[in-house]
Amino acid sequence: RKEVEQDPGPFNVPEGATVAFNCTYSNSASQSFFWYRQDCRKEPKLLMSVYSSGNEDGRFTAQLNRASQYISLLIRDSKLSDSATYLCVVSGVNFNKFYFGSGTKLNVKP
Amino acid sequence: EAGVTQSPTHLIKTRGQQATLRCSPISGHTSVYWYQQALGLGLQFLLWYDEGEERNRGNFPPRFSGRQFPNYSSELNVNALELEDSALYLCASRSRGDTQYFGPGTRLTVL
Protein backbone atom coordinates (compact mmCIF):
# COMPACT_ATOMS: atom_id res chain seq x y z
CA ARG A 1 0.00 0.00 0.00
CA LYS A 2 1.28 3.47 -0.87
CA GLU A 3 2.05 5.85 1.98
CA VAL A 4 0.05 8.65 0.35
CA GLU A 5 -2.73 8.17 -2.17
CA GLN A 6 -4.39 10.72 -4.37
CA ASP A 7 -6.88 10.59 -7.22
CA PRO A 8 -4.73 11.38 -10.29
CA GLY A 9 -7.60 13.15 -12.08
CA PRO A 10 -7.60 15.06 -14.30
CA PHE A 11 -10.21 17.35 -12.86
CA ASN A 12 -11.50 19.52 -15.70
CA VAL A 13 -13.42 22.51 -14.36
CA PRO A 14 -14.59 25.86 -15.76
CA GLU A 15 -13.23 29.13 -14.48
CA GLY A 16 -15.00 30.21 -11.33
CA ALA A 17 -15.78 26.68 -10.19
CA THR A 18 -15.05 25.27 -6.77
CA VAL A 19 -13.01 22.08 -6.76
CA ALA A 20 -11.91 19.79 -3.94
CA PHE A 21 -9.13 17.24 -3.72
CA ASN A 22 -8.63 14.58 -1.10
CA CYS A 23 -5.63 12.59 -0.12
CA THR A 24 -5.24 9.68 2.31
CA TYR A 25 -2.16 8.62 4.22
CA SER A 26 -1.35 5.30 5.82
CA ASN A 27 0.90 6.09 8.77
CA SER A 28 -0.94 7.42 11.79
CA ALA A 29 2.39 8.66 13.23
CA SER A 30 2.85 11.11 10.36
CA GLN A 31 3.91 14.44 11.66
CA SER A 32 3.34 17.26 9.18
CA PHE A 33 1.17 17.72 6.14
CA PHE A 34 1.37 19.93 3.09
CA TRP A 35 -0.04 20.73 -0.31
CA TYR A 36 2.41 21.62 -3.06
CA ARG A 37 1.64 22.56 -6.64
CA GLN A 38 3.80 21.47 -9.52
CA ASP A 39 3.65 22.97 -12.97
CA CYS A 40 4.71 20.88 -15.93
CA ARG A 41 8.44 20.03 -15.78
CA LYS A 42 9.03 22.44 -12.90
CA GLU A 43 9.84 22.00 -9.24
CA PRO A 44 7.09 21.63 -6.62
CA LYS A 45 6.19 24.85 -4.84
CA LEU A 46 4.64 25.01 -1.40
CA LEU A 47 0.99 25.95 -1.53
CA MET A 48 0.19 25.58 2.14
CA SER A 49 0.80 23.59 5.27
CA VAL A 50 -2.18 21.72 6.66
CA TYR A 51 -3.30 21.81 10.29
CA SER A 52 -5.99 19.98 12.21
CA SER A 53 -7.73 23.27 12.87
CA GLY A 54 -7.91 23.91 9.14
CA ASN A 55 -6.29 26.81 7.42
CA GLU A 56 -7.20 29.20 4.66
CA ASP A 57 -5.14 31.29 2.31
CA GLY A 58 -7.26 33.39 0.00
CA ARG A 59 -9.19 31.05 -2.28
CA PHE A 60 -7.49 27.96 -0.85
CA THR A 61 -8.63 26.03 2.21
CA ALA A 62 -6.87 22.97 3.59
CA GLN A 63 -8.10 20.56 6.22
CA LEU A 64 -6.58 17.64 8.09
CA ASN A 65 -8.58 14.80 9.59
CA ARG A 66 -6.21 12.73 11.72
CA ALA A 67 -8.86 10.26 12.82
CA SER A 68 -9.66 9.29 9.23
CA GLN A 69 -6.13 9.99 7.98
CA TYR A 70 -7.04 12.25 5.13
CA ILE A 71 -6.17 15.72 3.95
CA SER A 72 -8.27 17.92 1.74
CA LEU A 73 -7.74 20.99 -0.41
CA LEU A 74 -10.56 23.23 -1.57
CA ILE A 75 -10.06 25.80 -4.31
CA ARG A 76 -12.78 28.40 -4.74
CA ASP A 77 -13.33 30.64 -7.77
CA SER A 78 -10.84 28.67 -9.91
CA LYS A 79 -8.56 30.67 -12.18
CA LEU A 80 -6.85 29.53 -15.37
CA SER A 81 -3.56 29.96 -13.51
CA ASP A 82 -4.62 27.29 -11.00
CA SER A 83 -4.09 24.64 -13.69
CA ALA A 84 -1.31 22.44 -12.32
CA THR A 85 -0.69 19.18 -10.52
CA TYR A 86 -1.39 19.31 -6.79
CA LEU A 87 0.80 17.13 -4.59
CA CYS A 88 -0.20 15.91 -1.16
CA VAL A 89 2.85 15.53 1.09
CA VAL A 90 3.21 13.88 4.48
CA SER A 91 6.30 13.85 6.65
CA GLY A 92 7.57 10.92 8.63
CA VAL A 93 8.64 11.02 12.24
CA ASN A 94 11.31 13.67 12.86
CA PHE A 95 11.16 14.56 9.16
CA ASN A 96 13.23 11.51 8.28
CA LYS A 97 11.35 11.25 5.04
CA PHE A 98 8.66 13.09 3.14
CA TYR A 99 6.09 11.03 1.27
CA PHE A 100 4.60 12.49 -1.87
CA GLY A 101 1.36 11.50 -3.47
CA SER A 102 1.48 11.00 -7.21
CA GLY A 103 -0.48 14.23 -7.66
CA THR A 104 -3.90 15.34 -8.82
CA LYS A 105 -4.03 17.15 -12.13
CA LEU A 106 -6.31 20.18 -12.39
CA ASN A 107 -7.27 21.78 -15.69
CA VAL A 108 -9.22 25.02 -15.43
CA LYS A 109 -10.92 25.87 -18.72
CA PRO A 110 -12.14 29.28 -19.91
CA GLU B 1 16.99 35.70 0.04
CA ALA B 2 18.29 33.24 -2.56
CA GLY B 3 16.40 30.00 -2.96
CA VAL B 4 17.71 26.50 -3.42
CA THR B 5 20.02 26.25 -6.41
CA GLN B 6 20.98 23.19 -8.39
CA SER B 7 23.53 22.55 -11.08
CA PRO B 8 23.73 21.66 -13.84
CA THR B 9 20.28 22.36 -15.25
CA HIS B 10 20.62 19.59 -17.78
CA LEU B 11 23.03 16.68 -17.95
CA ILE B 12 23.41 14.14 -20.73
CA LYS B 13 25.35 10.95 -20.10
CA THR B 14 25.68 7.51 -21.64
CA ARG B 15 25.03 4.17 -20.00
CA GLY B 16 27.73 3.13 -17.58
CA GLN B 17 29.00 6.65 -16.94
CA GLN B 18 28.82 8.52 -13.65
CA ALA B 19 26.80 11.66 -12.96
CA THR B 20 27.36 14.27 -10.26
CA LEU B 21 24.59 16.66 -9.35
CA ARG B 22 24.96 19.59 -6.98
CA CYS B 23 22.64 21.45 -4.64
CA SER B 24 23.03 24.58 -2.54
CA PRO B 25 20.39 24.98 0.16
CA ILE B 26 18.78 28.18 1.32
CA SER B 27 21.11 30.05 3.66
CA GLY B 28 20.65 28.76 7.20
CA HIS B 29 19.08 25.47 6.14
CA THR B 30 21.00 22.44 7.35
CA SER B 31 18.90 19.63 5.87
CA VAL B 32 19.01 18.59 2.23
CA TYR B 33 16.74 16.02 0.61
CA TRP B 34 17.17 14.45 -2.81
CA TYR B 35 14.31 13.11 -4.93
CA GLN B 36 13.97 11.43 -8.29
CA GLN B 37 11.00 12.19 -10.53
CA ALA B 38 10.81 10.08 -13.64
CA LEU B 39 8.63 11.38 -16.47
CA GLY B 40 4.96 11.20 -15.57
CA LEU B 41 5.65 9.74 -12.14
CA GLY B 42 5.65 11.03 -8.59
CA LEU B 43 8.61 12.10 -6.49
CA GLN B 44 10.61 9.24 -5.04
CA PHE B 45 12.72 9.93 -1.96
CA LEU B 46 16.41 9.23 -2.46
CA LEU B 47 18.48 10.62 0.41
CA TRP B 48 18.36 12.94 3.41
CA TYR B 49 21.41 14.76 4.77
CA ASP B 50 21.47 16.83 7.92
CA GLU B 51 24.41 18.48 9.61
CA GLY B 52 26.82 16.68 7.29
CA GLU B 53 25.49 13.19 7.95
CA GLU B 54 23.34 10.85 5.88
CA ARG B 55 20.20 10.41 7.99
CA ASN B 56 18.01 8.30 5.76
CA ARG B 57 17.87 6.81 2.31
CA GLY B 58 15.07 5.55 0.11
CA ASN B 59 14.75 2.28 -1.78
CA PHE B 60 17.46 2.91 -4.32
CA PRO B 61 20.55 0.80 -5.09
CA PRO B 62 23.94 1.73 -3.59
CA ARG B 63 25.10 3.25 -6.87
CA PHE B 64 23.05 6.27 -5.76
CA SER B 65 25.11 8.04 -3.14
CA GLY B 66 25.94 11.49 -1.99
CA ARG B 67 27.40 13.69 0.65
CA GLN B 68 26.88 16.97 2.41
CA PHE B 69 29.65 19.47 2.83
CA PRO B 70 30.44 21.67 5.86
CA ASN B 71 28.64 24.60 4.18
CA TYR B 72 25.55 22.31 3.91
CA SER B 73 25.67 22.10 0.14
CA SER B 74 25.24 18.59 -1.18
CA GLU B 75 26.23 16.36 -4.03
CA LEU B 76 24.37 13.39 -5.49
CA ASN B 77 26.41 10.81 -7.35
CA VAL B 78 24.94 8.18 -9.60
CA ASN B 79 27.36 5.50 -10.75
CA ALA B 80 27.02 3.00 -13.56
CA LEU B 81 24.17 4.94 -15.13
CA GLU B 82 21.24 3.01 -16.57
CA LEU B 83 18.65 4.20 -19.07
CA GLU B 84 15.95 4.20 -16.38
CA ASP B 85 17.95 6.72 -14.33
CA SER B 86 16.77 9.38 -16.78
CA ALA B 87 14.66 11.70 -14.65
CA LEU B 88 14.35 15.09 -13.01
CA TYR B 89 16.44 15.12 -9.83
CA LEU B 90 15.14 17.55 -7.26
CA CYS B 91 16.86 18.84 -4.19
CA ALA B 92 14.98 20.40 -1.29
CA SER B 93 16.26 22.14 1.82
CA ARG B 94 14.72 22.56 5.24
CA SER B 95 15.65 24.52 8.32
CA ARG B 96 14.51 23.54 11.82
CA GLY B 97 10.91 23.94 10.73
CA ASP B 98 8.91 21.36 8.87
CA THR B 99 8.75 22.85 5.38
CA GLN B 100 10.88 21.85 2.42
CA TYR B 101 11.75 24.26 -0.37
CA PHE B 102 12.74 22.87 -3.73
CA GLY B 103 15.38 23.81 -6.23
CA PRO B 104 14.63 23.89 -9.97
CA GLY B 105 16.07 20.42 -10.51
CA THR B 106 18.62 18.78 -12.75
CA ARG B 107 17.26 16.94 -15.76
CA LEU B 108 19.43 13.89 -16.34
CA THR B 109 19.21 12.07 -19.65
CA VAL B 110 20.97 8.74 -20.06
CA LEU B 111 21.51 7.62 -23.63
mmCIF file of C-alpha atoms in Angstrom:
data_model
loop_
_atom_site.group_PDB
_atom_site.id
_atom_site.type_symbol
_atom_site.label_atom_id
_atom_site.label_comp_id
_atom_site.label_asym_id
_atom_site.label_seq_id
_atom_site.Cartn_x
_atom_site.Cartn_y
_atom_site.Cartn_z
ATOM 1 C CA ARG A 1 0.000 0.000 0.000
ATOM 2 C CA LYS A 2 1.276 3.470 -0.870
ATOM 3 C CA GLU A 3 2.051 5.852 1.978
ATOM 4 C CA VAL A 4 0.053 8.652 0.347
ATOM 5 C CA GLU A 5 -2.734 8.170 -2.165
ATOM 6 C CA GLN A 6 -4.392 10.724 -4.373
ATOM 7 C CA ASP A 7 -6.877 10.592 -7.218
ATOM 8 C CA PRO A 8 -4.732 11.382 -10.293
ATOM 9 C CA GLY A 9 -7.602 13.146 -12.077
ATOM 10 C CA PRO A 10 -7.600 15.059 -14.297
ATOM 11 C CA PHE A 11 -10.207 17.355 -12.862
ATOM 12 C CA ASN A 12 -11.497 19.522 -15.700
ATOM 13 C CA VAL A 13 -13.422 22.513 -14.359
ATOM 14 C CA PRO A 14 -14.589 25.859 -15.759
ATOM 15 C CA GLU A 15 -13.231 29.134 -14.475
ATOM 16 C CA GLY A 16 -14.996 30.214 -11.330
ATOM 17 C CA ALA A 17 -15.782 26.678 -10.191
ATOM 18 C CA THR A 18 -15.050 25.266 -6.767
ATOM 19 C CA VAL A 19 -13.012 22.079 -6.756
ATOM 20 C CA ALA A 20 -11.909 19.791 -3.937
ATOM 21 C CA PHE A 21 -9.132 17.238 -3.724
ATOM 22 C CA ASN A 22 -8.635 14.577 -1.096
ATOM 23 C CA CYS A 23 -5.626 12.592 -0.123
ATOM 24 C CA THR A 24 -5.242 9.683 2.307
ATOM 25 C CA TYR A 25 -2.155 8.619 4.216
ATOM 26 C CA SER A 26 -1.353 5.304 5.816
ATOM 27 C CA ASN A 27 0.898 6.092 8.769
ATOM 28 C CA SER A 28 -0.937 7.419 11.795
ATOM 29 C CA ALA A 29 2.386 8.657 13.233
ATOM 30 C CA SER A 30 2.846 11.107 10.356
ATOM 31 C CA GLN A 31 3.908 14.443 11.662
ATOM 32 C CA SER A 32 3.339 17.261 9.178
ATOM 33 C CA PHE A 33 1.166 17.720 6.139
ATOM 34 C CA PHE A 34 1.374 19.934 3.088
ATOM 35 C CA TRP A 35 -0.041 20.726 -0.312
ATOM 36 C CA TYR A 36 2.414 21.619 -3.060
ATOM 37 C CA ARG A 37 1.643 22.563 -6.639
ATOM 38 C CA GLN A 38 3.800 21.470 -9.522
ATOM 39 C CA ASP A 39 3.648 22.973 -12.970
ATOM 40 C CA CYS A 40 4.709 20.877 -15.925
ATOM 41 C CA ARG A 41 8.438 20.033 -15.784
ATOM 42 C CA LYS A 42 9.034 22.442 -12.901
ATOM 43 C CA GLU A 43 9.844 22.000 -9.244
ATOM 44 C CA PRO A 44 7.086 21.625 -6.623
ATOM 45 C CA LYS A 45 6.194 24.846 -4.844
ATOM 46 C CA LEU A 46 4.642 25.006 -1.398
ATOM 47 C CA LEU A 47 0.990 25.948 -1.529
ATOM 48 C CA MET A 48 0.186 25.582 2.143
ATOM 49 C CA SER A 49 0.798 23.590 5.268
ATOM 50 C CA VAL A 50 -2.184 21.722 6.662
ATOM 51 C CA TYR A 51 -3.297 21.812 10.286
ATOM 52 C CA SER A 52 -5.989 19.976 12.209
ATOM 53 C CA SER A 53 -7.734 23.265 12.871
ATOM 54 C CA GLY A 54 -7.908 23.907 9.137
ATOM 55 C CA ASN A 55 -6.285 26.812 7.422
ATOM 56 C CA GLU A 56 -7.204 29.205 4.664
ATOM 57 C CA ASP A 57 -5.141 31.293 2.307
ATOM 58 C CA GLY A 58 -7.262 33.388 0.002
ATOM 59 C CA ARG A 59 -9.188 31.054 -2.281
ATOM 60 C CA PHE A 60 -7.492 27.959 -0.855
ATOM 61 C CA THR A 61 -8.626 26.029 2.214
ATOM 62 C CA ALA A 62 -6.868 22.967 3.592
ATOM 63 C CA GLN A 63 -8.095 20.557 6.218
ATOM 64 C CA LEU A 64 -6.578 17.641 8.086
ATOM 65 C CA ASN A 65 -8.581 14.799 9.588
ATOM 66 C CA ARG A 66 -6.205 12.735 11.721
ATOM 67 C CA ALA A 67 -8.857 10.258 12.816
ATOM 68 C CA SER A 68 -9.658 9.292 9.232
ATOM 69 C CA GLN A 69 -6.135 9.991 7.979
ATOM 70 C CA TYR A 70 -7.042 12.248 5.131
ATOM 71 C CA ILE A 71 -6.174 15.716 3.948
ATOM 72 C CA SER A 72 -8.266 17.924 1.737
ATOM 73 C CA LEU A 73 -7.743 20.988 -0.413
ATOM 74 C CA LEU A 74 -10.562 23.231 -1.568
ATOM 75 C CA ILE A 75 -10.060 25.797 -4.310
ATOM 76 C CA ARG A 76 -12.777 28.395 -4.738
ATOM 77 C CA ASP A 77 -13.330 30.636 -7.774
ATOM 78 C CA SER A 78 -10.842 28.674 -9.907
ATOM 79 C CA LYS A 79 -8.557 30.668 -12.177
ATOM 80 C CA LEU A 80 -6.850 29.535 -15.371
ATOM 81 C CA SER A 81 -3.564 29.956 -13.512
ATOM 82 C CA ASP A 82 -4.615 27.287 -11.001
ATOM 83 C CA SER A 83 -4.090 24.641 -13.691
ATOM 84 C CA ALA A 84 -1.314 22.445 -12.320
ATOM 85 C CA THR A 85 -0.690 19.181 -10.520
ATOM 86 C CA TYR A 86 -1.391 19.307 -6.788
ATOM 87 C CA LEU A 87 0.795 17.133 -4.590
ATOM 88 C CA CYS A 88 -0.197 15.911 -1.163
ATOM 89 C CA VAL A 89 2.855 15.535 1.093
ATOM 90 C CA VAL A 90 3.205 13.877 4.480
ATOM 91 C CA SER A 91 6.298 13.845 6.646
ATOM 92 C CA GLY A 92 7.571 10.917 8.630
ATOM 93 C CA VAL A 93 8.636 11.020 12.242
ATOM 94 C CA ASN A 94 11.306 13.666 12.859
ATOM 95 C CA PHE A 95 11.159 14.556 9.165
ATOM 96 C CA ASN A 96 13.226 11.511 8.280
ATOM 97 C CA LYS A 97 11.349 11.248 5.045
ATOM 98 C CA PHE A 98 8.658 13.087 3.141
ATOM 99 C CA TYR A 99 6.092 11.034 1.267
ATOM 100 C CA PHE A 100 4.604 12.487 -1.872
ATOM 101 C CA GLY A 101 1.360 11.498 -3.472
ATOM 102 C CA SER A 102 1.482 11.004 -7.209
ATOM 103 C CA GLY A 103 -0.479 14.229 -7.659
ATOM 104 C CA THR A 104 -3.895 15.336 -8.821
ATOM 105 C CA LYS A 105 -4.026 17.153 -12.128
ATOM 106 C CA LEU A 106 -6.305 20.180 -12.386
ATOM 107 C CA ASN A 107 -7.270 21.783 -15.689
ATOM 108 C CA VAL A 108 -9.217 25.016 -15.428
ATOM 109 C CA LYS A 109 -10.918 25.871 -18.719
ATOM 110 C CA PRO A 110 -12.144 29.285 -19.908
ATOM 111 C CA GLU B 1 16.987 35.696 0.035
ATOM 112 C CA ALA B 2 18.294 33.236 -2.563
ATOM 113 C CA GLY B 3 16.399 30.002 -2.965
ATOM 114 C CA VAL B 4 17.707 26.500 -3.417
ATOM 115 C CA THR B 5 20.016 26.251 -6.406
ATOM 116 C CA GLN B 6 20.977 23.186 -8.392
ATOM 117 C CA SER B 7 23.535 22.550 -11.084
ATOM 118 C CA PRO B 8 23.728 21.660 -13.837
ATOM 119 C CA THR B 9 20.283 22.358 -15.247
ATOM 120 C CA HIS B 10 20.619 19.587 -17.779
ATOM 121 C CA LEU B 11 23.029 16.681 -17.953
ATOM 122 C CA ILE B 12 23.408 14.142 -20.735
ATOM 123 C CA LYS B 13 25.354 10.945 -20.104
ATOM 124 C CA THR B 14 25.681 7.514 -21.636
ATOM 125 C CA ARG B 15 25.028 4.167 -20.001
ATOM 126 C CA GLY B 16 27.735 3.132 -17.578
ATOM 127 C CA GLN B 17 29.004 6.649 -16.942
ATOM 128 C CA GLN B 18 28.822 8.520 -13.646
ATOM 129 C CA ALA B 19 26.798 11.658 -12.959
ATOM 130 C CA THR B 20 27.361 14.267 -10.257
ATOM 131 C CA LEU B 21 24.587 16.655 -9.347
ATOM 132 C CA ARG B 22 24.960 19.592 -6.977
ATOM 133 C CA CYS B 23 22.645 21.454 -4.640
ATOM 134 C CA SER B 24 23.034 24.583 -2.543
ATOM 135 C CA PRO B 25 20.388 24.985 0.157
ATOM 136 C CA ILE B 26 18.776 28.184 1.325
ATOM 137 C CA SER B 27 21.114 30.048 3.663
ATOM 138 C CA GLY B 28 20.654 28.763 7.198
ATOM 139 C CA HIS B 29 19.079 25.466 6.142
ATOM 140 C CA THR B 30 20.998 22.438 7.352
ATOM 141 C CA SER B 31 18.896 19.632 5.866
ATOM 142 C CA VAL B 32 19.015 18.591 2.226
ATOM 143 C CA TYR B 33 16.738 16.018 0.614
ATOM 144 C CA TRP B 34 17.171 14.451 -2.814
ATOM 145 C CA TYR B 35 14.309 13.114 -4.928
ATOM 146 C CA GLN B 36 13.974 11.428 -8.288
ATOM 147 C CA GLN B 37 10.997 12.188 -10.525
ATOM 148 C CA ALA B 38 10.814 10.077 -13.639
ATOM 149 C CA LEU B 39 8.627 11.384 -16.470
ATOM 150 C CA GLY B 40 4.962 11.197 -15.574
ATOM 151 C CA LEU B 41 5.650 9.744 -12.142
ATOM 152 C CA GLY B 42 5.646 11.032 -8.588
ATOM 153 C CA LEU B 43 8.607 12.098 -6.487
ATOM 154 C CA GLN B 44 10.612 9.235 -5.040
ATOM 155 C CA PHE B 45 12.718 9.931 -1.959
ATOM 156 C CA LEU B 46 16.413 9.231 -2.456
ATOM 157 C CA LEU B 47 18.479 10.624 0.414
ATOM 158 C CA TRP B 48 18.364 12.940 3.411
ATOM 159 C CA TYR B 49 21.405 14.764 4.767
ATOM 160 C CA ASP B 50 21.465 16.831 7.916
ATOM 161 C CA GLU B 51 24.410 18.481 9.613
ATOM 162 C CA GLY B 52 26.815 16.684 7.295
ATOM 163 C CA GLU B 53 25.487 13.194 7.949
ATOM 164 C CA GLU B 54 23.338 10.852 5.876
ATOM 165 C CA ARG B 55 20.201 10.411 7.993
ATOM 166 C CA ASN B 56 18.009 8.304 5.763
ATOM 167 C CA ARG B 57 17.867 6.806 2.307
ATOM 168 C CA GLY B 58 15.074 5.547 0.108
ATOM 169 C CA ASN B 59 14.751 2.279 -1.779
ATOM 170 C CA PHE B 60 17.459 2.912 -4.317
ATOM 171 C CA PRO B 61 20.549 0.803 -5.091
ATOM 172 C CA PRO B 62 23.937 1.728 -3.588
ATOM 173 C CA ARG B 63 25.101 3.252 -6.870
ATOM 174 C CA PHE B 64 23.050 6.274 -5.762
ATOM 175 C CA SER B 65 25.112 8.037 -3.145
ATOM 176 C CA GLY B 66 25.945 11.488 -1.988
ATOM 177 C CA ARG B 67 27.398 13.687 0.645
ATOM 178 C CA GLN B 68 26.877 16.967 2.410
ATOM 179 C CA PHE B 69 29.648 19.474 2.828
ATOM 180 C CA PRO B 70 30.436 21.674 5.858
ATOM 181 C CA ASN B 71 28.638 24.597 4.181
ATOM 182 C CA TYR B 72 25.548 22.311 3.914
ATOM 183 C CA SER B 73 25.667 22.100 0.139
ATOM 184 C CA SER B 74 25.239 18.595 -1.181
ATOM 185 C CA GLU B 75 26.228 16.363 -4.027
ATOM 186 C CA LEU B 76 24.373 13.394 -5.488
ATOM 187 C CA ASN B 77 26.414 10.814 -7.354
ATOM 188 C CA VAL B 78 24.940 8.176 -9.601
ATOM 189 C CA ASN B 79 27.361 5.497 -10.746
ATOM 190 C CA ALA B 80 27.021 3.002 -13.563
ATOM 191 C CA LEU B 81 24.172 4.938 -15.133
ATOM 192 C CA GLU B 82 21.245 3.012 -16.570
ATOM 193 C CA LEU B 83 18.654 4.198 -19.065
ATOM 194 C CA GLU B 84 15.955 4.200 -16.378
ATOM 195 C CA ASP B 85 17.947 6.720 -14.332
ATOM 196 C CA SER B 86 16.766 9.378 -16.780
ATOM 197 C CA ALA B 87 14.659 11.704 -14.647
ATOM 198 C CA LEU B 88 14.355 15.092 -13.011
ATOM 199 C CA TYR B 89 16.437 15.116 -9.835
ATOM 200 C CA LEU B 90 15.139 17.550 -7.261
ATOM 201 C CA CYS B 91 16.862 18.838 -4.189
ATOM 202 C CA ALA B 92 14.982 20.401 -1.291
ATOM 203 C CA SER B 93 16.262 22.136 1.817
ATOM 204 C CA ARG B 94 14.718 22.559 5.240
ATOM 205 C CA SER B 95 15.650 24.524 8.319
ATOM 206 C CA ARG B 96 14.512 23.536 11.816
ATOM 207 C CA GLY B 97 10.912 23.941 10.728
ATOM 208 C CA ASP B 98 8.909 21.359 8.872
ATOM 209 C CA THR B 99 8.754 22.852 5.384
ATOM 210 C CA GLN B 100 10.879 21.852 2.419
ATOM 211 C CA TYR B 101 11.754 24.256 -0.369
ATOM 212 C CA PHE B 102 12.738 22.868 -3.727
ATOM 213 C CA GLY B 103 15.376 23.814 -6.228
ATOM 214 C CA PRO B 104 14.633 23.886 -9.968
ATOM 215 C CA GLY B 105 16.068 20.425 -10.505
ATOM 216 C CA THR B 106 18.624 18.783 -12.752
ATOM 217 C CA ARG B 107 17.257 16.944 -15.760
ATOM 218 C CA LEU B 108 19.427 13.886 -16.342
ATOM 219 C CA THR B 109 19.213 12.072 -19.651
ATOM 220 C CA VAL B 110 20.974 8.738 -20.057
ATOM 221 C CA LEU B 111 21.512 7.618 -23.634
#
